[in-house]
Coordinates of N, CA and C in Angstrom, one line a residue:
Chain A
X46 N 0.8 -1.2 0.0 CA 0.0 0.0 0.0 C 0.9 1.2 0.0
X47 N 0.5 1.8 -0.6 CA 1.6 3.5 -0.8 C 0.7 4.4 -0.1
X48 N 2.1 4.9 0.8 CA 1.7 5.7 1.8 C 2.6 7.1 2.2
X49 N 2.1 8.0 2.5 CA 2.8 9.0 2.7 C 2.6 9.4 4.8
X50 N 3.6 9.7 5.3 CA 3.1 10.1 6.8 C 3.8 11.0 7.1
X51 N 3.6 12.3 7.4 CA 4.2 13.4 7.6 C 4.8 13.2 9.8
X52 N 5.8 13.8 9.9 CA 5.4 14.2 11.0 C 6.5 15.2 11.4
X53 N 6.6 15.6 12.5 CA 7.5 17.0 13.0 C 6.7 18.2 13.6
X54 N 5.4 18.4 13.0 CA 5.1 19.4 13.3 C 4.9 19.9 14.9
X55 N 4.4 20.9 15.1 CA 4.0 21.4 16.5 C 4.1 22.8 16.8
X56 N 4.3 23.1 18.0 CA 3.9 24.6 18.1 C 5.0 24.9 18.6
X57 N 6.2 26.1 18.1 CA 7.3 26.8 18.2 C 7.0 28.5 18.2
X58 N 7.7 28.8 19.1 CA 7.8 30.1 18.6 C 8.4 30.8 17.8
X59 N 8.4 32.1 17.6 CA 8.6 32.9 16.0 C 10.0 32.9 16.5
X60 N 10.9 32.5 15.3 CA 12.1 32.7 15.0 C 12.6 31.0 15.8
X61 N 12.0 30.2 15.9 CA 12.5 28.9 16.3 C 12.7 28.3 14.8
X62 N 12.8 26.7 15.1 CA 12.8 25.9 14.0 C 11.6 24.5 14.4
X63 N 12.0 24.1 13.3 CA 11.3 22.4 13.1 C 11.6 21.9 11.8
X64 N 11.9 20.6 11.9 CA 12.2 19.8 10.7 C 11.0 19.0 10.8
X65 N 10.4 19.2 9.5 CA 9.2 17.7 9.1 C 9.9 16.6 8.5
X66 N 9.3 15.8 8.0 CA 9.5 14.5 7.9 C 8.4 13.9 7.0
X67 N 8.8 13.4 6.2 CA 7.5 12.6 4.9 C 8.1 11.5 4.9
X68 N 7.9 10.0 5.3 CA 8.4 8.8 5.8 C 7.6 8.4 4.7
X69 N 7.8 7.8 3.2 CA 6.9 6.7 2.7 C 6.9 5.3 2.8
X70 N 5.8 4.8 2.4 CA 5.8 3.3 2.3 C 5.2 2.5 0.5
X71 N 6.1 1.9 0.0 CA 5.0 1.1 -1.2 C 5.3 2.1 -2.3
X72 N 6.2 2.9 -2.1 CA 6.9 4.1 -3.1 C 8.5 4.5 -2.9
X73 N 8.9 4.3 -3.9 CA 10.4 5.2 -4.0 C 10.2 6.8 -4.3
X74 N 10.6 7.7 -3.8 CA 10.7 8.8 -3.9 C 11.8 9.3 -4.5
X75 N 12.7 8.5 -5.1 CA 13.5 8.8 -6.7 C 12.6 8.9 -7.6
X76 N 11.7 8.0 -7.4 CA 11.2 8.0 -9.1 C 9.9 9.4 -9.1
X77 N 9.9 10.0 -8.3 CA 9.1 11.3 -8.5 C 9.6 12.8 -7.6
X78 N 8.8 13.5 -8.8 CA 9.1 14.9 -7.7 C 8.2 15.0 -6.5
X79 N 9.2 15.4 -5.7 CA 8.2 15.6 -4.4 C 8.1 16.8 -4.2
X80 N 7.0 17.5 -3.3 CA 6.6 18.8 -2.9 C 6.4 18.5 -1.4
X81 N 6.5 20.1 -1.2 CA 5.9 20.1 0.0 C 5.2 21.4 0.0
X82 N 3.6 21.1 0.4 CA 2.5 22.4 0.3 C 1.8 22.4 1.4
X83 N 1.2 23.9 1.4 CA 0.9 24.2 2.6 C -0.7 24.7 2.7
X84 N -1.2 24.4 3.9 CA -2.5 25.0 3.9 C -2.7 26.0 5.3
X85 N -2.8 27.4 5.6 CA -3.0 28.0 6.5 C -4.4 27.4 7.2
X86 N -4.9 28.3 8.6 CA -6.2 27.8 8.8 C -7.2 28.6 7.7
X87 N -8.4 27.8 7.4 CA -9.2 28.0 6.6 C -8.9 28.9 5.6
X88 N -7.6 28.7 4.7 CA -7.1 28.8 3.5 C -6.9 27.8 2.5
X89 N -6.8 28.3 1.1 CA -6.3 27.6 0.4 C -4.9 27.3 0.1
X90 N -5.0 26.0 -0.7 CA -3.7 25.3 -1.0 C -2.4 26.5 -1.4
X91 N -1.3 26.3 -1.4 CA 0.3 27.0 -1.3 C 1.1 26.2 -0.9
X92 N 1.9 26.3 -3.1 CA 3.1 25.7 -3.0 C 4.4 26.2 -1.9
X93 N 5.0 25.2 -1.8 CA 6.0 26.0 -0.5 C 7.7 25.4 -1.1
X94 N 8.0 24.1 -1.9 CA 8.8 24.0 -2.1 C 8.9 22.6 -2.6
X95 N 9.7 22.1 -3.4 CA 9.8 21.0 -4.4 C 11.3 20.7 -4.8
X96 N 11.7 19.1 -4.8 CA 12.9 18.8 -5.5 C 12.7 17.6 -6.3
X97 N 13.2 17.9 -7.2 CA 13.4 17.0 -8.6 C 13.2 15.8 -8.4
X98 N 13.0 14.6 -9.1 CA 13.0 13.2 -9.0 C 14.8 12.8 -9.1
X99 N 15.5 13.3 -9.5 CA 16.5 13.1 -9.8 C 17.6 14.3 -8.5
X100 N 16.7 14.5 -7.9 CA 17.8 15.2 -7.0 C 18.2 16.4 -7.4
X101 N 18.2 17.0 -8.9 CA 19.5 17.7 -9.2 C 18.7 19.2 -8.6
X102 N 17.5 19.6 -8.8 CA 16.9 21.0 -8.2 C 15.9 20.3 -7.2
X103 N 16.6 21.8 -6.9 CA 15.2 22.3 -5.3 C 14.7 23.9 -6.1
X104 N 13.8 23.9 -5.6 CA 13.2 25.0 -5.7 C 11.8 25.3 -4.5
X105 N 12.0 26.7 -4.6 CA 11.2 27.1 -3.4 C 10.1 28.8 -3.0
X106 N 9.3 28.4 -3.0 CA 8.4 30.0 -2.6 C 9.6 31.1 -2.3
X107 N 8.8 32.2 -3.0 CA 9.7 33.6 -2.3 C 9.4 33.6 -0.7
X108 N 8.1 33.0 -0.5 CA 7.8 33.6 1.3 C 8.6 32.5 2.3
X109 N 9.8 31.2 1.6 CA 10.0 30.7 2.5 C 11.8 30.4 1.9
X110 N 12.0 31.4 0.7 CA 13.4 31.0 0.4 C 14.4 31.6 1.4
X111 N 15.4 31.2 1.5 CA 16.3 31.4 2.8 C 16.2 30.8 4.0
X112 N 15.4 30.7 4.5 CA 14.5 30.2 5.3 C 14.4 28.2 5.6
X113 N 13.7 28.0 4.4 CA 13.5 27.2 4.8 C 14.4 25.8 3.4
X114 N 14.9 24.7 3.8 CA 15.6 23.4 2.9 C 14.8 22.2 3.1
X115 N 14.3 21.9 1.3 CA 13.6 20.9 1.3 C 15.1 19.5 0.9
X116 N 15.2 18.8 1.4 CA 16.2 17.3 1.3 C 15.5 15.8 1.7
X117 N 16.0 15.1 1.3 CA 15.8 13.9 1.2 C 16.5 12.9 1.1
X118 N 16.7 11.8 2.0 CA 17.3 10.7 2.1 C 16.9 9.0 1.6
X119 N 17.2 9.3 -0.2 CA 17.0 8.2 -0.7 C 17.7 6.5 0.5
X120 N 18.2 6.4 1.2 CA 18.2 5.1 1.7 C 17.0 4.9 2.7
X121 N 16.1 5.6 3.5 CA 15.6 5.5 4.5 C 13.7 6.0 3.5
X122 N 14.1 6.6 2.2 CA 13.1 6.6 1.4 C 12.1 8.0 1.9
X123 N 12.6 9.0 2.6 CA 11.8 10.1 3.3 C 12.0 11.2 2.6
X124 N 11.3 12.3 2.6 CA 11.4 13.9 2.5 C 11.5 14.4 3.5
X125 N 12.3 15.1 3.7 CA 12.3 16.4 4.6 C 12.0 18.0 4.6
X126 N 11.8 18.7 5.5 CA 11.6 20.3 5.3 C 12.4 20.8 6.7
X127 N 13.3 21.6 6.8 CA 13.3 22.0 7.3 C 13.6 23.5 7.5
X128 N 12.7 24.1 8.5 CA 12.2 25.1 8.9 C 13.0 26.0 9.5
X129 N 13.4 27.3 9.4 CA 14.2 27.9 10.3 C 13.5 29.5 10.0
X130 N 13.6 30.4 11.5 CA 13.4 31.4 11.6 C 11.8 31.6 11.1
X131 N 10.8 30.7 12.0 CA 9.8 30.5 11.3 C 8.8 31.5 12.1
X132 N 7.9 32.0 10.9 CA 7.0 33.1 11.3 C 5.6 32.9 12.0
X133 N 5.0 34.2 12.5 CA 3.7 33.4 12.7 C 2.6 33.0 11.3
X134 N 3.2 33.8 10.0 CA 2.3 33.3 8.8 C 2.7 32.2 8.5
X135 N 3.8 31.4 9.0 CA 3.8 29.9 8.9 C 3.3 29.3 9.0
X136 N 2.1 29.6 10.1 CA 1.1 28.5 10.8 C 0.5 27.9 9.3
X137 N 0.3 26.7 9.6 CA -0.7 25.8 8.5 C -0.2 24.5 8.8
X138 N -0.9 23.8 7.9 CA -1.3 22.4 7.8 C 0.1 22.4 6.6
X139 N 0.9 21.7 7.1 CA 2.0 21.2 5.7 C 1.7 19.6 5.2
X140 N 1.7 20.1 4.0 CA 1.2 18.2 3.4 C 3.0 18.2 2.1
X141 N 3.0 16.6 2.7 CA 4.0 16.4 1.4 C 3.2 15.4 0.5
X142 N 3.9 15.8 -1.0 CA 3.2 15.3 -2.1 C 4.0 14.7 -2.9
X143 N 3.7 13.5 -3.6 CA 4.8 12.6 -4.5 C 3.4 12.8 -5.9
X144 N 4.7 13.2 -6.8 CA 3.8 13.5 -8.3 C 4.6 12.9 -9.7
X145 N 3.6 12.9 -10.0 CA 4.2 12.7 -11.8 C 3.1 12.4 -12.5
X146 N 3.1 12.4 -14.0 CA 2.5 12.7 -14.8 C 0.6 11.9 -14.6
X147 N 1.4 10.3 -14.3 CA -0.1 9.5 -14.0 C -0.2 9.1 -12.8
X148 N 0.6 9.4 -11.8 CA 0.2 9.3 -10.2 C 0.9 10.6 -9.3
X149 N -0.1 10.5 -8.3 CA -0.1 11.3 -7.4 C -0.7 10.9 -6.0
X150 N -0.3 11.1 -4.7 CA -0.2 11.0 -3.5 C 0.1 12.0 -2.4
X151 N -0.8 11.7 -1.5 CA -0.7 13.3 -0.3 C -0.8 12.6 0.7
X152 N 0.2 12.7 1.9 CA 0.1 12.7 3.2 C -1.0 13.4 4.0
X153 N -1.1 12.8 5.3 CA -2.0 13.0 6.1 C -1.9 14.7 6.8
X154 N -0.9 14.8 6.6 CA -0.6 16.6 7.0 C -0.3 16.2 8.3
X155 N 0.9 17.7 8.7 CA 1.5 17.9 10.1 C 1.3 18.8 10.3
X156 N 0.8 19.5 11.2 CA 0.2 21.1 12.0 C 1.4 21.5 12.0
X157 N 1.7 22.8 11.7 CA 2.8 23.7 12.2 C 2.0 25.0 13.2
X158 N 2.3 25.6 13.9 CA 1.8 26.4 14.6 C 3.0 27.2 15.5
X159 N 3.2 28.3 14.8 CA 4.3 29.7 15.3 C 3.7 30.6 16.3
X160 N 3.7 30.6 17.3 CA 3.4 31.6 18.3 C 3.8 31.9 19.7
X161 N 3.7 32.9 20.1 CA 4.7 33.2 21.3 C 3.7 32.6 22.5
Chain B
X65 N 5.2 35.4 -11.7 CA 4.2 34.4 -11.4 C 2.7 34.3 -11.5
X66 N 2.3 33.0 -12.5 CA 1.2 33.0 -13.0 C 0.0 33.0 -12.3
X67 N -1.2 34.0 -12.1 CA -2.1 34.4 -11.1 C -3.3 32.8 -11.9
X68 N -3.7 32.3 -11.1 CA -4.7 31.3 -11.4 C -6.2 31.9 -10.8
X69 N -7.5 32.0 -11.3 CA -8.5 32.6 -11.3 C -9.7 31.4 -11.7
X70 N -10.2 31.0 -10.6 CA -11.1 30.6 -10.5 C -12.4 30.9 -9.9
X71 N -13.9 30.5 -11.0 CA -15.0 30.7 -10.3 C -16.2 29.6 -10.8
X72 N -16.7 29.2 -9.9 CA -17.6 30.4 -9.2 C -16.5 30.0 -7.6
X73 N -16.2 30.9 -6.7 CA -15.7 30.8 -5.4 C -16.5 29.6 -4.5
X74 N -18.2 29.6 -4.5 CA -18.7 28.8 -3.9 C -20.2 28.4 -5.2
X75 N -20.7 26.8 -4.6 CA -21.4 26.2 -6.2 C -22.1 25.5 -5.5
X76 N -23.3 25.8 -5.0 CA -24.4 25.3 -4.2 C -25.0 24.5 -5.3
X77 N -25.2 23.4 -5.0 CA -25.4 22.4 -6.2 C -26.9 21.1 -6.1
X78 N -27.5 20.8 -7.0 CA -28.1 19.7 -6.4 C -27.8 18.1 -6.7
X79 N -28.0 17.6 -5.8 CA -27.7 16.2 -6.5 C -27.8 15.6 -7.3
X80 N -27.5 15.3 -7.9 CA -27.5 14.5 -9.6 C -27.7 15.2 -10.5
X81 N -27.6 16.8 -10.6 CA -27.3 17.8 -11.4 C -25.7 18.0 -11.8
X82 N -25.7 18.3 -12.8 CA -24.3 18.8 -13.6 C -23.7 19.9 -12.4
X83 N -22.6 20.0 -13.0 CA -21.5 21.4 -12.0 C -20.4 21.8 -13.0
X84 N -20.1 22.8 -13.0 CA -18.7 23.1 -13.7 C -18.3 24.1 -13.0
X85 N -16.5 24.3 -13.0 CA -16.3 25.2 -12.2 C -14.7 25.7 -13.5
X86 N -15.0 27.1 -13.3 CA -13.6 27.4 -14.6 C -12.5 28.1 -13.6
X87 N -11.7 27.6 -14.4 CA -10.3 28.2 -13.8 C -9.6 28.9 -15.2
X88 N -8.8 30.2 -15.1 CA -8.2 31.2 -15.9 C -7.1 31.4 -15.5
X89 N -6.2 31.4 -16.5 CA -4.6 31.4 -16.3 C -4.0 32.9 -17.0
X90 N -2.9 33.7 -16.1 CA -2.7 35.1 -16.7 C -2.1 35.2 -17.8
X91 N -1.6 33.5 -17.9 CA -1.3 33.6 -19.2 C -0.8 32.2 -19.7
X92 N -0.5 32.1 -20.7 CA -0.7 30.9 -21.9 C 0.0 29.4 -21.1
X93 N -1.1 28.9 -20.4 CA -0.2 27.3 -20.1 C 0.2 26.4 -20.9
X94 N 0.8 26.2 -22.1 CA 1.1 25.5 -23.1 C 2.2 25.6 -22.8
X95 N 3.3 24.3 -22.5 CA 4.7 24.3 -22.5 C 5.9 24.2 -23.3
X96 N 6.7 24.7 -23.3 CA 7.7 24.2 -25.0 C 7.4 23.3 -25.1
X97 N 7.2 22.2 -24.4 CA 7.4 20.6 -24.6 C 6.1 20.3 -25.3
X98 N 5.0 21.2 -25.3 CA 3.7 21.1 -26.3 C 2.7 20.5 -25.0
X99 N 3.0 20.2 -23.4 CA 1.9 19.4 -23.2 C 1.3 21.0 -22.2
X100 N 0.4 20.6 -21.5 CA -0.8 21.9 -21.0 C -0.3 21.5 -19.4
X101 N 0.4 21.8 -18.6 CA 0.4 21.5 -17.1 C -0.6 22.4 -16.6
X102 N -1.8 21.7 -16.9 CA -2.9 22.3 -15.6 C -3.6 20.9 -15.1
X103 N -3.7 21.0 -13.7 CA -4.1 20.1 -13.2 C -5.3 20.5 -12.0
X104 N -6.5 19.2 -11.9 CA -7.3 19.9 -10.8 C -7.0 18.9 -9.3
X105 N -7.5 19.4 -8.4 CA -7.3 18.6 -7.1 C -9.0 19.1 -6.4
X106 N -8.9 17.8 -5.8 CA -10.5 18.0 -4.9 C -10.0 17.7 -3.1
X107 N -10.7 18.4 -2.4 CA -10.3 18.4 -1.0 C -11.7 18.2 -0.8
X108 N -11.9 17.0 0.3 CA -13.4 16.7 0.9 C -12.5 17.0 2.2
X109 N -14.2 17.7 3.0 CA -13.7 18.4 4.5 C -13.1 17.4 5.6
X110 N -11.9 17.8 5.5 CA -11.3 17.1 6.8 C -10.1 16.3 6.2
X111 N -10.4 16.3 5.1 CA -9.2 15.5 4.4 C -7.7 16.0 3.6
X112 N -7.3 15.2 3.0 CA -5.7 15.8 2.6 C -6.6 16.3 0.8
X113 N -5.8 16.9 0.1 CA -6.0 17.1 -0.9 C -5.6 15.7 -1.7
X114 N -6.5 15.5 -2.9 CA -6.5 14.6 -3.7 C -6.6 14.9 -5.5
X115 N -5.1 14.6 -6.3 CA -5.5 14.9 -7.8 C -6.5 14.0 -8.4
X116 N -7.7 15.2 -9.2 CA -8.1 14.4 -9.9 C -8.0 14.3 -11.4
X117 N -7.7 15.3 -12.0 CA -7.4 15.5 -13.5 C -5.8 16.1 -13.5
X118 N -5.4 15.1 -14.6 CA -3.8 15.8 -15.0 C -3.7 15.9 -16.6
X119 N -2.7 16.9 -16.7 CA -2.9 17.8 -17.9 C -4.3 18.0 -18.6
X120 N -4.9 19.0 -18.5 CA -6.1 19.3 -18.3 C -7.1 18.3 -18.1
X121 N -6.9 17.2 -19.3 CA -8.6 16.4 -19.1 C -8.2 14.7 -19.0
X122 N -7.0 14.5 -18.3 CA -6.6 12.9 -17.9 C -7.3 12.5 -16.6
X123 N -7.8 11.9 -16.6 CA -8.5 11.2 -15.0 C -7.5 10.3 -14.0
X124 N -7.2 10.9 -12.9 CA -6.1 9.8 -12.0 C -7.1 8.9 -11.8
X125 N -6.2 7.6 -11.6 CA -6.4 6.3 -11.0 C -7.3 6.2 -10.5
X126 N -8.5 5.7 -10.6 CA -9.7 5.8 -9.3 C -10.4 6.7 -9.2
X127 N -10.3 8.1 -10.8 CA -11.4 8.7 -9.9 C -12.4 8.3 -11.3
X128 N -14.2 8.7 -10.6 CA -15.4 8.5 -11.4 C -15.2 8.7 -12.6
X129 N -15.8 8.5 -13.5 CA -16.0 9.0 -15.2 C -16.8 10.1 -15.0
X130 N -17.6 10.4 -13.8 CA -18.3 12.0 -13.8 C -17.7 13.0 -14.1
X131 N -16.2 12.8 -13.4 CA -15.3 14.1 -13.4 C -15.0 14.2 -15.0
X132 N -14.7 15.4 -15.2 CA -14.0 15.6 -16.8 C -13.3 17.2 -17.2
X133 N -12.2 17.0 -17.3 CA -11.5 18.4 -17.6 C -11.4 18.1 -18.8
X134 N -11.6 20.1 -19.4 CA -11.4 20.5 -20.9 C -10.5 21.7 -20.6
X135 N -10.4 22.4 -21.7 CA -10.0 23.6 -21.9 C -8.6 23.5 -22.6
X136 N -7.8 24.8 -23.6 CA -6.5 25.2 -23.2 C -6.0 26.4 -23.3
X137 N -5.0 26.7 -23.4 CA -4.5 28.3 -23.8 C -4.7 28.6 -21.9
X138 N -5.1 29.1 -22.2 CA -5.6 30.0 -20.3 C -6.8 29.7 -19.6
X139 N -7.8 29.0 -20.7 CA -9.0 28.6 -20.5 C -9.8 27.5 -19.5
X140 N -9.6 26.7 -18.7 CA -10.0 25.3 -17.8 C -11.5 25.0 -17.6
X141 N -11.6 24.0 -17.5 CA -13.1 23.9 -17.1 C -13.0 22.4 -16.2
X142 N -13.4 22.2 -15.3 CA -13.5 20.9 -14.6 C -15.2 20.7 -14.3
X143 N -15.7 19.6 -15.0 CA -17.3 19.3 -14.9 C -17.5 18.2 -14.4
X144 N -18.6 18.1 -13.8 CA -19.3 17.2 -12.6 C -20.2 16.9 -13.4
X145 N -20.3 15.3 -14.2 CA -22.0 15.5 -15.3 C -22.9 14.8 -14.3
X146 N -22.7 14.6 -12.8 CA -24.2 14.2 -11.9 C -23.6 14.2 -10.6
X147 N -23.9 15.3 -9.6 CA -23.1 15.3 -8.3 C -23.5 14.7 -7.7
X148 N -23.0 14.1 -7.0 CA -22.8 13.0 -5.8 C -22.9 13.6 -4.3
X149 N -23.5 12.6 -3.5 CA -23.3 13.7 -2.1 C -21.5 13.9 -2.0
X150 N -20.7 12.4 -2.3 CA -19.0 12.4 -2.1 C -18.4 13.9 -2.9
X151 N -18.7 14.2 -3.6 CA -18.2 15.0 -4.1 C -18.2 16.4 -3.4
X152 N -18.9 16.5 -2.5 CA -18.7 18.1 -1.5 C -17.5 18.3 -1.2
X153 N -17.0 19.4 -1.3 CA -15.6 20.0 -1.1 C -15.3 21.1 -1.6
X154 N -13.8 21.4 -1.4 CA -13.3 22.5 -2.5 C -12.1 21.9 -3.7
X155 N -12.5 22.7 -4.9 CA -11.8 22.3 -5.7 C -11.0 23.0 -5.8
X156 N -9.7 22.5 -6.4 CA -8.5 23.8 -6.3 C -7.8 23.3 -8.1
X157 N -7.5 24.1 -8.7 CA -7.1 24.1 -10.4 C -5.1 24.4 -9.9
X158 N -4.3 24.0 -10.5 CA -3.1 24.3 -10.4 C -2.3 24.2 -11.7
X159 N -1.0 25.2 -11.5 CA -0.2 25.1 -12.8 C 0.5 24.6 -12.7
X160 N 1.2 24.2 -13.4 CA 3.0 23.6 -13.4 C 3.5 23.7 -14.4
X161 N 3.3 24.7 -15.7 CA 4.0 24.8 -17.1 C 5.2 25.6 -16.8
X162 N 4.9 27.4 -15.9 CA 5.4 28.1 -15.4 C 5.9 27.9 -13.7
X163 N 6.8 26.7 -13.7 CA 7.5 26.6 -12.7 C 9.1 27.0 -12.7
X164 N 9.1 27.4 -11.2 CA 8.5 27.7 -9.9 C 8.0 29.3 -10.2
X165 N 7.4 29.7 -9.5 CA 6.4 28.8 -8.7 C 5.3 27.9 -9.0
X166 N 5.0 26.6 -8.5 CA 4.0 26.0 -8.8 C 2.4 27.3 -8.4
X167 N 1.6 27.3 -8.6 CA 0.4 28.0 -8.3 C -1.0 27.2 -8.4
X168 N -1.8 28.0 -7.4 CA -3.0 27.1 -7.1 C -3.8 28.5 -7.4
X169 N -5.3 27.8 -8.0 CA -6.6 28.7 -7.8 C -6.9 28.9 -6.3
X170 N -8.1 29.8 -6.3 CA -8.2 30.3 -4.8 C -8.8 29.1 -4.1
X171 N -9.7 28.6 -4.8 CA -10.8 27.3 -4.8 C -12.2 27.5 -4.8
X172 N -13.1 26.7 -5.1 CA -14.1 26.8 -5.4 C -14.7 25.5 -4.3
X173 N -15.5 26.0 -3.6 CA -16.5 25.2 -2.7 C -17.9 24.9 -3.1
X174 N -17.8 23.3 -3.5 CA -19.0 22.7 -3.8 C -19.5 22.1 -2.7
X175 N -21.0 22.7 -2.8 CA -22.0 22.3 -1.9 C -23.4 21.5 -2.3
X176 N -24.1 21.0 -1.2 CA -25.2 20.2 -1.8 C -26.3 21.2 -1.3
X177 N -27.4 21.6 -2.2 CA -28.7 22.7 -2.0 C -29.2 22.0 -0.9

């Protein structure tokens, strides 16, 4: 069964960190690009950052470049985000996403929540 | 970065009536490579987002024959030809011709009358 399970999240204050975590199961995450998108409360979806099937790019929202590195450790099969100097507009629901042309897959989502 | 424009915002609907909801692109999603990266996704309340159409009118894996995307150039359309109670949610339209940034519509919230 292909599965995606996020976890890391929780409640930090502004200017802390947190690293997520996208652990799959029943999927290699070489053979697709992965993302990681974001949903504030009662907003809509927002791309936040993505790296290649192949590793070779990352790329990332203006409102989280510098800030924040999406990486991945093809032996353990996971995505990572991690977060630094994180705001209170960070708050949201982060989902990671495995894509390609005829499949696609979304994690259960991990709360982030920035506040003093 | 390409602004995605979608309406109607909310689509009070009845059941087993048709739905369409259009999404507008600021500008031409056609890629050098010739194919259309617009894609739609459906979110039912409480849940993760789920794709249901890729490059404008391909059906993922498992979803209904109800659903059906058209459109190109800037143009989208995602149609419901008989809504379901399953089908309540918001729909969200996205690009990926002009990446990065990837971009999403605002969304559109389908409801049952």
């Amino acid at each position: 069964q292909v599965q995606l399970v996020e976890s890391g999240g929780g409640v930090v204050q502004p200017g802390g960190s947190l690293r997520l975590s996208c652990a799959t199961s029943g999927f290699t995450i070489s053979g697709y690009g992965m993302h990681w998108v974001r949903q504030a409360p009662g907003k809509g979806l927002e791309w936040v950052a993505s790296i290649r099937s192949d590793g070779s790019n990352k790329y990332y929202a203006d409102s989280v470049k510098g800030r924040f590195t999406i990486s991945r450790d093809i032996s353990k099969n996971t995505l990572y985000l991690q977060m630094n100097s994180l705001r209170a507009e960070d708050t949201a629901v982060y989902y990671c996403e495995g894509r390609s042309d005829a499949f696609d897959i979304w994690g259960q989502g991990t709360m982030v929540t920035v506040s003093s | 970065d390409v602004v995605m424009t979608q309406s109607p915002l909310s689509l009070p609907v009845t059941l087993g009536q048709p739905a369409s909801i259009s999404c507008r692109s600021s500008q031409s999603l056609v890629h050098s490579d010739g194919n259309t990266y617009l894609h739609w996704f459906q979110q039912r309340p409480g849940q993760s987002p789920r794709r249901l159409i890729y490059k404008v009118s391909n059906r993922d894996s498992g979803v209904p024959d109800r659903f059906s995307g058209s459109g190109s150039g800037t143009d989208f359309t995602l149609k419901i030809s008989r809504v379901e109670a399953e089908d309540v949610g918001v729909y969200y339209c996205m690009q990926g011709t002009h990446r990065p940034p990837w971009t999403f519509g605002q969304g559109t919230k389908v409801e049952i009358k």
